[in-house]
Amino acid sequence: MKNTHLEHPEDSVLLGKESVQNVIKFLRDRNSTLSVKYDGAPAIVWGTCPFTGRFFVGTKSVFNKKKMKINYTHYDIECNHANNPKVASILHVCFDNLPRIAGIEQGDFIGFGGNDFYKPNTIEYNFGCFVKENVIIAAHTSYTSETTLKDAVASFGVTENLDTDAVKFLNVNARFSTRSLRAKLLLSAASVLSNFVEYPTGKEGERLQIAVNKCIREGRKIDCLSGNLLLLFNLITQAKQLLMKGITSDEDVECFIGDDKCDHEGYVMSNDYGTYKLVNREVFSYYNFTLPKSW
């Protein structure tokens, strides 16, 4: 599937018992791969189109079902993105600088070279030195397809050699340096509790998902859930956040929101039980909902 949206582990409580038990196995798994979730924007997809054999750049709109906005030339960029000049200007520079590769990669745009501080979205990144490359990209996903981009299959991690003097590709690798014992205990409690929850079904689950996001957007406690359902939501959230404290990233960069130093927005974790984003929603999801998007 295309890397268009990842779910939070705790939201599994809105999908039923089977989903919850799968997420508990996911969070327990020690054979997981991790990558830093950089707060870049927009997402950039580029590579060689499988059905034309031509190099292209684009946003996630290259995967649109109706109008696929694939840019093979600068003229295509103007035709497809004239309604957003800032995105168009980013794509023009990316078209000229991204390496010509055989496959398809996706990454988050962080900024143009020539500075040491960058604020592509909510978080400001300090690399501690002047960036001499033309473009900064946090590449994180590869795609394979033998037909069209609509059929492309995503895998987390970059499979191509992206070394180039024109682009600074950030190291998105991360790893567990410690594993919280308390997180293990919380997940055990969640596993037992999952048998004693009245789960929402169908439209009710969708309604509650909207309500949860509304609580986060308004900076309120999750008051749309109650009873064991809320307790289960909180147990999985707490376990996730404890696990996040044991994650170390390889790239040497400082993160800020305003004048306050902060952690990375989150991480993407993948194993045999699925792929989810690990984010401190009370901090970063709130800011992402409320702060204006500069791009």
mmCIF file of C-alpha atoms in Angstrom:
data_model
loop_
_atom_site.group_PDB
_atom_site.id
_atom_site.type_symbol
_atom_site.label_atom_id
_atom_site.label_comp_id
_atom_site.label_asym_id
_atom_site.label_seq_id
_atom_site.Cartn_x
_atom_site.Cartn_y
_atom_site.Cartn_z
ATOM 1 C CA MET A 1 0.000 0.000 0.000
ATOM 2 C CA LYS A 2 1.050 3.603 -0.506
ATOM 3 C CA ASN A 3 2.633 5.451 2.410
ATOM 4 C CA THR A 4 -0.194 7.956 2.688
ATOM 5 C CA HIS A 5 -1.246 7.516 6.305
ATOM 6 C CA LEU A 6 -0.069 5.634 9.391
ATOM 7 C CA GLU A 7 -2.163 4.946 12.462
ATOM 8 C CA HIS A 8 -1.427 5.503 16.163
ATOM 9 C CA PRO A 9 -1.261 2.194 18.122
ATOM 10 C CA GLU A 10 -3.737 3.388 20.769
ATOM 11 C CA ASP A 11 -6.414 4.041 18.133
ATOM 12 C CA SER A 12 -6.665 0.266 17.690
ATOM 13 C CA VAL A 13 -9.160 0.267 20.592
ATOM 14 C CA LEU A 14 -11.686 1.763 18.160
ATOM 15 C CA LEU A 15 -11.284 -1.171 15.770
ATOM 16 C CA GLY A 16 -12.025 -4.113 18.061
ATOM 17 C CA LYS A 17 -10.397 -6.781 20.196
ATOM 18 C CA GLU A 18 -8.452 -8.456 17.388
ATOM 19 C CA SER A 19 -6.853 -5.136 16.402
ATOM 20 C CA VAL A 20 -5.926 -4.368 20.023
ATOM 21 C CA GLN A 21 -4.308 -7.746 20.597
ATOM 22 C CA ASN A 22 -2.334 -7.354 17.371
ATOM 23 C CA VAL A 23 -1.078 -3.924 18.504
ATOM 24 C CA ILE A 24 -0.010 -5.340 21.873
ATOM 25 C CA LYS A 25 2.044 -7.982 20.027
ATOM 26 C CA PHE A 26 3.396 -5.202 17.802
ATOM 27 C CA LEU A 27 4.600 -3.121 20.766
ATOM 28 C CA ARG A 28 6.115 -6.185 22.469
ATOM 29 C CA ASP A 29 8.055 -7.318 19.400
ATOM 30 C CA ARG A 30 11.823 -6.989 19.781
ATOM 31 C CA ASN A 31 12.595 -7.550 16.103
ATOM 32 C CA SER A 32 11.321 -4.151 15.016
ATOM 33 C CA THR A 33 12.864 -1.632 12.665
ATOM 34 C CA LEU A 34 12.679 2.049 13.608
ATOM 35 C CA SER A 35 13.070 5.285 11.731
ATOM 36 C CA VAL A 36 12.792 8.923 12.794
ATOM 37 C CA LYS A 37 9.560 10.636 11.799
ATOM 38 C CA TYR A 38 10.890 13.991 10.611
ATOM 39 C CA ASP A 39 8.438 16.875 10.592
ATOM 40 C CA GLY A 40 9.114 17.832 6.987
ATOM 41 C CA ALA A 41 6.711 19.058 4.355
ATOM 42 C CA PRO A 42 5.725 18.403 1.713
ATOM 43 C CA ALA A 43 6.392 14.725 1.110
ATOM 44 C CA ILE A 44 8.518 14.240 -2.021
ATOM 45 C CA VAL A 45 8.226 11.126 -4.203
ATOM 46 C CA TRP A 46 10.740 10.613 -6.995
ATOM 47 C CA GLY A 47 12.410 8.002 -9.169
ATOM 48 C CA THR A 48 11.808 6.145 -12.396
ATOM 49 C CA CYS A 49 8.203 5.630 -13.431
ATOM 50 C CA PRO A 50 7.602 1.882 -14.003
ATOM 51 C CA PHE A 51 5.315 2.322 -17.027
ATOM 52 C CA THR A 52 7.136 5.131 -18.878
ATOM 53 C CA GLY A 53 10.740 4.548 -17.811
ATOM 54 C CA ARG A 54 11.133 8.305 -17.238
ATOM 55 C CA PHE A 55 12.442 10.153 -14.203
ATOM 56 C CA PHE A 56 9.776 12.038 -12.232
ATOM 57 C CA VAL A 57 9.239 14.042 -9.067
ATOM 58 C CA GLY A 58 6.022 14.790 -7.225
ATOM 59 C CA THR A 59 4.185 14.896 -3.944
ATOM 60 C CA LYS A 60 1.964 12.077 -2.672
ATOM 61 C CA SER A 61 -0.443 13.190 -5.397
ATOM 62 C CA VAL A 62 1.490 10.855 -7.737
ATOM 63 C CA PHE A 63 -0.629 8.121 -6.106
ATOM 64 C CA ASN A 64 -3.996 9.841 -6.710
ATOM 65 C CA LYS A 65 -6.671 7.477 -7.980
ATOM 66 C CA LYS A 66 -8.254 9.979 -10.366
ATOM 67 C CA LYS A 67 -5.656 12.583 -11.369
ATOM 68 C CA MET A 68 -2.112 11.361 -10.811
ATOM 69 C CA LYS A 69 0.139 14.416 -10.693
ATOM 70 C CA ILE A 70 3.388 12.937 -12.045
ATOM 71 C CA ASN A 71 5.978 15.500 -13.143
ATOM 72 C CA TYR A 72 8.423 14.436 -15.866
ATOM 73 C CA THR A 73 9.418 18.011 -16.733
ATOM 74 C CA HIS A 74 9.438 21.514 -15.275
ATOM 75 C CA TYR A 75 6.451 22.240 -17.491
ATOM 76 C CA ASP A 76 4.514 19.398 -15.834
ATOM 77 C CA ILE A 77 5.259 20.922 -12.423
ATOM 78 C CA GLU A 78 3.752 24.234 -13.495
ATOM 79 C CA CYS A 79 0.674 22.517 -14.933
ATOM 80 C CA ASN A 80 0.059 20.298 -11.915
ATOM 81 C CA HIS A 81 1.020 22.625 -9.046
ATOM 82 C CA ALA A 82 0.415 26.176 -10.248
ATOM 83 C CA ASN A 83 -2.212 26.567 -7.515
ATOM 84 C CA ASN A 84 0.543 26.250 -4.870
ATOM 85 C CA PRO A 85 3.628 28.229 -5.982
ATOM 86 C CA LYS A 86 5.671 27.266 -2.911
ATOM 87 C CA VAL A 87 5.214 23.537 -3.511
ATOM 88 C CA ALA A 88 5.941 24.101 -7.217
ATOM 89 C CA SER A 89 9.203 25.903 -6.404
ATOM 90 C CA ILE A 90 10.281 23.040 -4.118
ATOM 91 C CA LEU A 91 9.520 20.490 -6.842
ATOM 92 C CA HIS A 92 11.476 22.491 -9.449
ATOM 93 C CA VAL A 93 14.608 22.424 -7.277
ATOM 94 C CA CYS A 94 14.088 18.770 -6.392
ATOM 95 C CA PHE A 95 13.720 17.908 -10.078
ATOM 96 C CA ASP A 96 17.121 19.421 -10.800
ATOM 97 C CA ASN A 97 18.939 17.993 -7.788
ATOM 98 C CA LEU A 98 17.531 14.613 -6.728
ATOM 99 C CA PRO A 99 19.568 11.638 -7.953
ATOM 100 C CA ARG A 100 18.322 9.719 -10.975
ATOM 101 C CA ILE A 101 17.565 6.301 -9.522
ATOM 102 C CA ALA A 102 16.151 3.078 -10.903
ATOM 103 C CA GLY A 103 13.488 2.679 -8.227
ATOM 104 C CA ILE A 104 11.062 4.984 -6.405
ATOM 105 C CA GLU A 105 11.729 6.678 -3.068
ATOM 106 C CA GLN A 106 9.781 8.963 -0.748
ATOM 107 C CA GLY A 107 11.086 11.481 1.764
ATOM 108 C CA ASP A 108 10.153 14.607 3.676
ATOM 109 C CA PHE A 109 11.409 17.950 2.389
ATOM 110 C CA ILE A 110 13.290 19.809 5.135
ATOM 111 C CA GLY A 111 14.603 22.835 3.241
ATOM 112 C CA PHE A 112 17.041 24.366 0.780
ATOM 113 C CA GLY A 113 20.737 24.569 1.636
ATOM 114 C CA GLY A 114 22.494 27.653 2.914
ATOM 115 C CA ASN A 115 21.534 27.689 6.589
ATOM 116 C CA ASP A 116 21.885 25.678 9.803
ATOM 117 C CA PHE A 117 18.328 26.141 11.206
ATOM 118 C CA TYR A 118 15.296 24.783 9.343
ATOM 119 C CA LYS A 119 11.584 24.896 10.161
ATOM 120 C CA PRO A 120 9.722 23.014 7.418
ATOM 121 C CA ASN A 121 6.550 22.555 9.455
ATOM 122 C CA THR A 122 6.061 22.575 13.244
ATOM 123 C CA ILE A 123 9.526 21.612 14.515
ATOM 124 C CA GLU A 124 12.665 23.669 13.932
ATOM 125 C CA TYR A 125 15.841 21.628 13.323
ATOM 126 C CA ASN A 126 19.353 22.811 14.202
ATOM 127 C CA PHE A 127 22.062 20.857 12.386
ATOM 128 C CA GLY A 128 24.838 22.734 14.151
ATOM 129 C CA CYS A 129 26.641 23.628 10.926
ATOM 130 C CA PHE A 130 26.064 25.340 7.601
ATOM 131 C CA VAL A 131 24.356 23.022 5.098
ATOM 132 C CA LYS A 132 26.264 23.292 1.820
ATOM 133 C CA GLU A 133 24.019 20.967 -0.215
ATOM 134 C CA ASN A 134 21.190 22.431 -2.309
ATOM 135 C CA VAL A 135 18.351 20.384 -0.783
ATOM 136 C CA ILE A 136 17.737 18.547 2.508
ATOM 137 C CA ILE A 137 15.569 15.412 2.389
ATOM 138 C CA ALA A 138 14.685 12.813 5.028
ATOM 139 C CA ALA A 139 14.167 9.744 2.807
ATOM 140 C CA HIS A 140 12.336 6.891 4.505
ATOM 141 C CA THR A 141 10.266 4.737 2.109
ATOM 142 C CA SER A 142 10.893 2.719 -1.051
ATOM 143 C CA TYR A 143 8.324 1.519 -3.587
ATOM 144 C CA THR A 144 8.235 -1.362 -6.016
ATOM 145 C CA SER A 145 5.861 -1.757 -8.942
ATOM 146 C CA GLU A 146 5.856 -3.527 -12.270
ATOM 147 C CA THR A 147 2.844 -1.691 -13.657
ATOM 148 C CA THR A 148 1.634 1.701 -12.389
ATOM 149 C CA LEU A 149 2.219 3.872 -9.350
ATOM 150 C CA LYS A 150 -1.320 3.074 -8.228
ATOM 151 C CA ASP A 151 -0.131 -0.514 -7.678
ATOM 152 C CA ALA A 152 3.138 0.418 -5.954
ATOM 153 C CA VAL A 153 3.966 -1.452 -2.745
ATOM 154 C CA ALA A 154 5.702 0.461 0.046
ATOM 155 C CA SER A 155 8.491 -0.806 2.270
ATOM 156 C CA PHE A 156 10.027 1.287 5.016
ATOM 157 C CA GLY A 157 13.694 2.014 4.516
ATOM 158 C CA VAL A 158 15.672 3.196 1.509
ATOM 159 C CA THR A 159 17.002 0.576 -0.898
ATOM 160 C CA GLU A 160 18.802 2.869 -3.381
ATOM 161 C CA ASN A 161 22.254 4.419 -3.059
ATOM 162 C CA LEU A 162 21.374 8.093 -2.620
ATOM 163 C CA ASP A 163 24.895 9.524 -2.213
ATOM 164 C CA THR A 164 25.139 12.857 -4.004
ATOM 165 C CA ASP A 165 26.829 16.215 -3.475
ATOM 166 C CA ALA A 166 23.635 18.098 -4.337
ATOM 167 C CA VAL A 167 21.328 16.679 -1.631
ATOM 168 C CA LYS A 168 21.823 16.219 2.105
ATOM 169 C CA PHE A 169 19.995 12.988 2.901
ATOM 170 C CA LEU A 170 19.350 12.791 6.633
ATOM 171 C CA ASN A 171 20.066 9.604 8.529
ATOM 172 C CA VAL A 172 16.609 8.453 9.652
ATOM 173 C CA ASN A 173 17.841 5.324 11.443
ATOM 174 C CA ALA A 174 16.821 4.825 15.073
ATOM 175 C CA ARG A 175 17.091 1.986 17.589
ATOM 176 C CA PHE A 176 16.037 0.903 21.057
ATOM 177 C CA SER A 177 18.817 1.703 23.509
ATOM 178 C CA THR A 178 16.671 0.518 26.446
ATOM 179 C CA ARG A 179 13.307 -1.236 26.849
ATOM 180 C CA SER A 180 11.033 -0.109 29.661
ATOM 181 C CA LEU A 181 9.999 -2.779 32.186
ATOM 182 C CA ARG A 182 6.986 -0.675 33.118
ATOM 183 C CA ALA A 183 5.879 -0.650 29.457
ATOM 184 C CA LYS A 184 5.999 -4.448 29.500
ATOM 185 C CA LEU A 185 3.778 -4.513 32.592
ATOM 186 C CA LEU A 186 1.313 -2.028 31.109
ATOM 187 C CA LEU A 187 1.010 -4.118 27.950
ATOM 188 C CA SER A 188 0.333 -7.216 30.067
ATOM 189 C CA ALA A 189 -2.445 -5.330 31.844
ATOM 190 C CA ALA A 190 -3.810 -4.153 28.480
ATOM 191 C CA SER A 191 -3.832 -7.726 27.186
ATOM 192 C CA VAL A 192 -5.995 -8.852 30.099
ATOM 193 C CA LEU A 193 -8.256 -5.796 29.952
ATOM 194 C CA SER A 194 -8.847 -6.258 26.200
ATOM 195 C CA ASN A 195 -11.123 -9.190 27.080
ATOM 196 C CA PHE A 196 -13.447 -6.971 29.122
ATOM 197 C CA VAL A 197 -14.143 -4.046 26.803
ATOM 198 C CA GLU A 198 -17.265 -3.144 24.880
ATOM 199 C CA TYR A 199 -15.762 -2.103 21.562
ATOM 200 C CA PRO A 200 -17.449 0.343 19.170
ATOM 201 C CA THR A 201 -18.477 -0.975 15.790
ATOM 202 C CA GLY A 202 -18.836 0.521 12.337
ATOM 203 C CA LYS A 203 -19.927 4.144 12.245
ATOM 204 C CA GLU A 204 -19.578 4.502 16.015
ATOM 205 C CA GLY A 205 -15.865 3.755 15.790
ATOM 206 C CA GLU A 206 -15.484 6.332 13.016
ATOM 207 C CA ARG A 207 -17.374 8.910 15.067
ATOM 208 C CA LEU A 208 -15.174 8.292 18.100
ATOM 209 C CA GLN A 209 -12.024 8.617 15.977
ATOM 210 C CA ILE A 210 -13.148 12.089 14.903
ATOM 211 C CA ALA A 211 -13.980 12.938 18.515
ATOM 212 C CA VAL A 212 -10.542 11.790 19.748
ATOM 213 C CA ASN A 213 -8.812 13.988 17.175
ATOM 214 C CA LYS A 214 -11.044 16.896 18.192
ATOM 215 C CA CYS A 215 -9.981 16.496 21.842
ATOM 216 C CA ILE A 216 -6.319 16.532 20.825
ATOM 217 C CA ARG A 217 -6.822 19.497 18.503
ATOM 218 C CA GLU A 218 -8.401 21.469 21.360
ATOM 219 C CA GLY A 219 -5.798 20.390 23.911
ATOM 220 C CA ARG A 220 -8.348 18.548 26.067
ATOM 221 C CA LYS A 221 -8.268 15.170 27.754
ATOM 222 C CA ILE A 222 -9.855 12.329 25.782
ATOM 223 C CA ASP A 223 -13.349 12.769 27.250
ATOM 224 C CA CYS A 224 -15.187 11.063 24.387
ATOM 225 C CA LEU A 225 -14.172 7.604 25.644
ATOM 226 C CA SER A 226 -15.198 6.068 28.957
ATOM 227 C CA GLY A 227 -14.949 2.984 31.128
ATOM 228 C CA ASN A 228 -12.655 0.142 30.128
ATOM 229 C CA LEU A 229 -12.400 1.505 26.586
ATOM 230 C CA LEU A 230 -10.744 4.696 27.889
ATOM 231 C CA LEU A 231 -8.584 2.726 30.313
ATOM 232 C CA LEU A 232 -7.357 0.494 27.493
ATOM 233 C CA PHE A 233 -6.658 3.537 25.305
ATOM 234 C CA ASN A 234 -4.596 5.082 28.119
ATOM 235 C CA LEU A 235 -2.681 1.879 28.896
ATOM 236 C CA ILE A 236 -1.536 1.491 25.290
ATOM 237 C CA THR A 237 -0.712 5.218 25.069
ATOM 238 C CA GLN A 238 1.410 5.095 28.243
ATOM 239 C CA ALA A 239 3.223 1.952 27.129
ATOM 240 C CA LYS A 240 3.970 3.531 23.747
ATOM 241 C CA GLN A 241 5.361 6.698 25.333
ATOM 242 C CA LEU A 242 7.582 4.700 27.709
ATOM 243 C CA LEU A 243 8.952 2.728 24.764
ATOM 244 C CA MET A 244 9.655 5.982 22.917
ATOM 245 C CA LYS A 245 11.861 7.194 25.779
ATOM 246 C CA GLY A 246 14.196 4.274 25.070
ATOM 247 C CA ILE A 247 14.672 5.131 21.383
ATOM 248 C CA THR A 248 17.868 6.806 20.161
ATOM 249 C CA SER A 249 18.264 8.370 16.705
ATOM 250 C CA ASP A 250 21.515 8.331 14.722
ATOM 251 C CA GLU A 251 21.361 11.805 13.133
ATOM 252 C CA ASP A 252 22.921 14.565 15.262
ATOM 253 C CA VAL A 253 20.275 17.304 15.218
ATOM 254 C CA GLU A 254 18.560 19.436 17.862
ATOM 255 C CA CYS A 255 14.788 19.957 17.750
ATOM 256 C CA PHE A 256 12.817 23.003 18.924
ATOM 257 C CA ILE A 257 9.222 24.192 19.107
ATOM 258 C CA GLY A 258 9.498 27.938 19.501
ATOM 259 C CA ASP A 259 12.309 28.560 22.002
ATOM 260 C CA ASP A 260 11.789 25.230 23.759
ATOM 261 C CA LYS A 261 13.997 22.255 23.008
ATOM 262 C CA CYS A 262 12.018 19.085 22.324
ATOM 263 C CA ASP A 263 12.364 15.502 21.148
ATOM 264 C CA HIS A 264 11.734 14.323 17.611
ATOM 265 C CA GLU A 265 8.100 14.357 16.578
ATOM 266 C CA GLY A 266 8.107 10.592 16.751
ATOM 267 C CA TYR A 267 9.195 7.383 15.092
ATOM 268 C CA VAL A 268 7.888 4.870 12.595
ATOM 269 C CA MET A 269 8.077 1.318 13.895
ATOM 270 C CA SER A 270 7.618 -1.746 11.722
ATOM 271 C CA ASN A 271 7.632 -5.493 12.393
ATOM 272 C CA ASP A 272 5.696 -8.641 11.531
ATOM 273 C CA TYR A 273 2.567 -7.206 13.182
ATOM 274 C CA GLY A 274 2.376 -4.032 11.113
ATOM 275 C CA THR A 275 3.677 -0.476 10.849
ATOM 276 C CA TYR A 276 2.564 2.352 13.137
ATOM 277 C CA LYS A 277 3.695 5.840 14.052
ATOM 278 C CA LEU A 278 4.810 6.450 17.635
ATOM 279 C CA VAL A 279 4.021 10.077 18.459
ATOM 280 C CA ASN A 280 3.471 11.994 21.682
ATOM 281 C CA ARG A 281 0.068 13.228 20.533
ATOM 282 C CA GLU A 282 -0.507 15.541 23.491
ATOM 283 C CA VAL A 283 2.436 17.627 22.264
ATOM 284 C CA PHE A 284 3.046 17.140 18.559
ATOM 285 C CA SER A 285 -0.390 16.200 17.236
ATOM 286 C CA TYR A 286 -1.814 19.222 19.054
ATOM 287 C CA TYR A 287 0.727 21.543 17.427
ATOM 288 C CA ASN A 288 0.274 19.920 14.016
ATOM 289 C CA PHE A 289 -3.481 20.469 14.269
ATOM 290 C CA THR A 290 -3.240 24.064 15.461
ATOM 291 C CA LEU A 291 -0.148 25.778 14.032
ATOM 292 C CA PRO A 292 -0.398 27.221 10.502
ATOM 293 C CA LYS A 293 1.446 25.354 7.750
ATOM 294 C CA SER A 294 4.141 27.525 6.196
ATOM 295 C CA TRP A 295 4.383 25.351 3.088
#
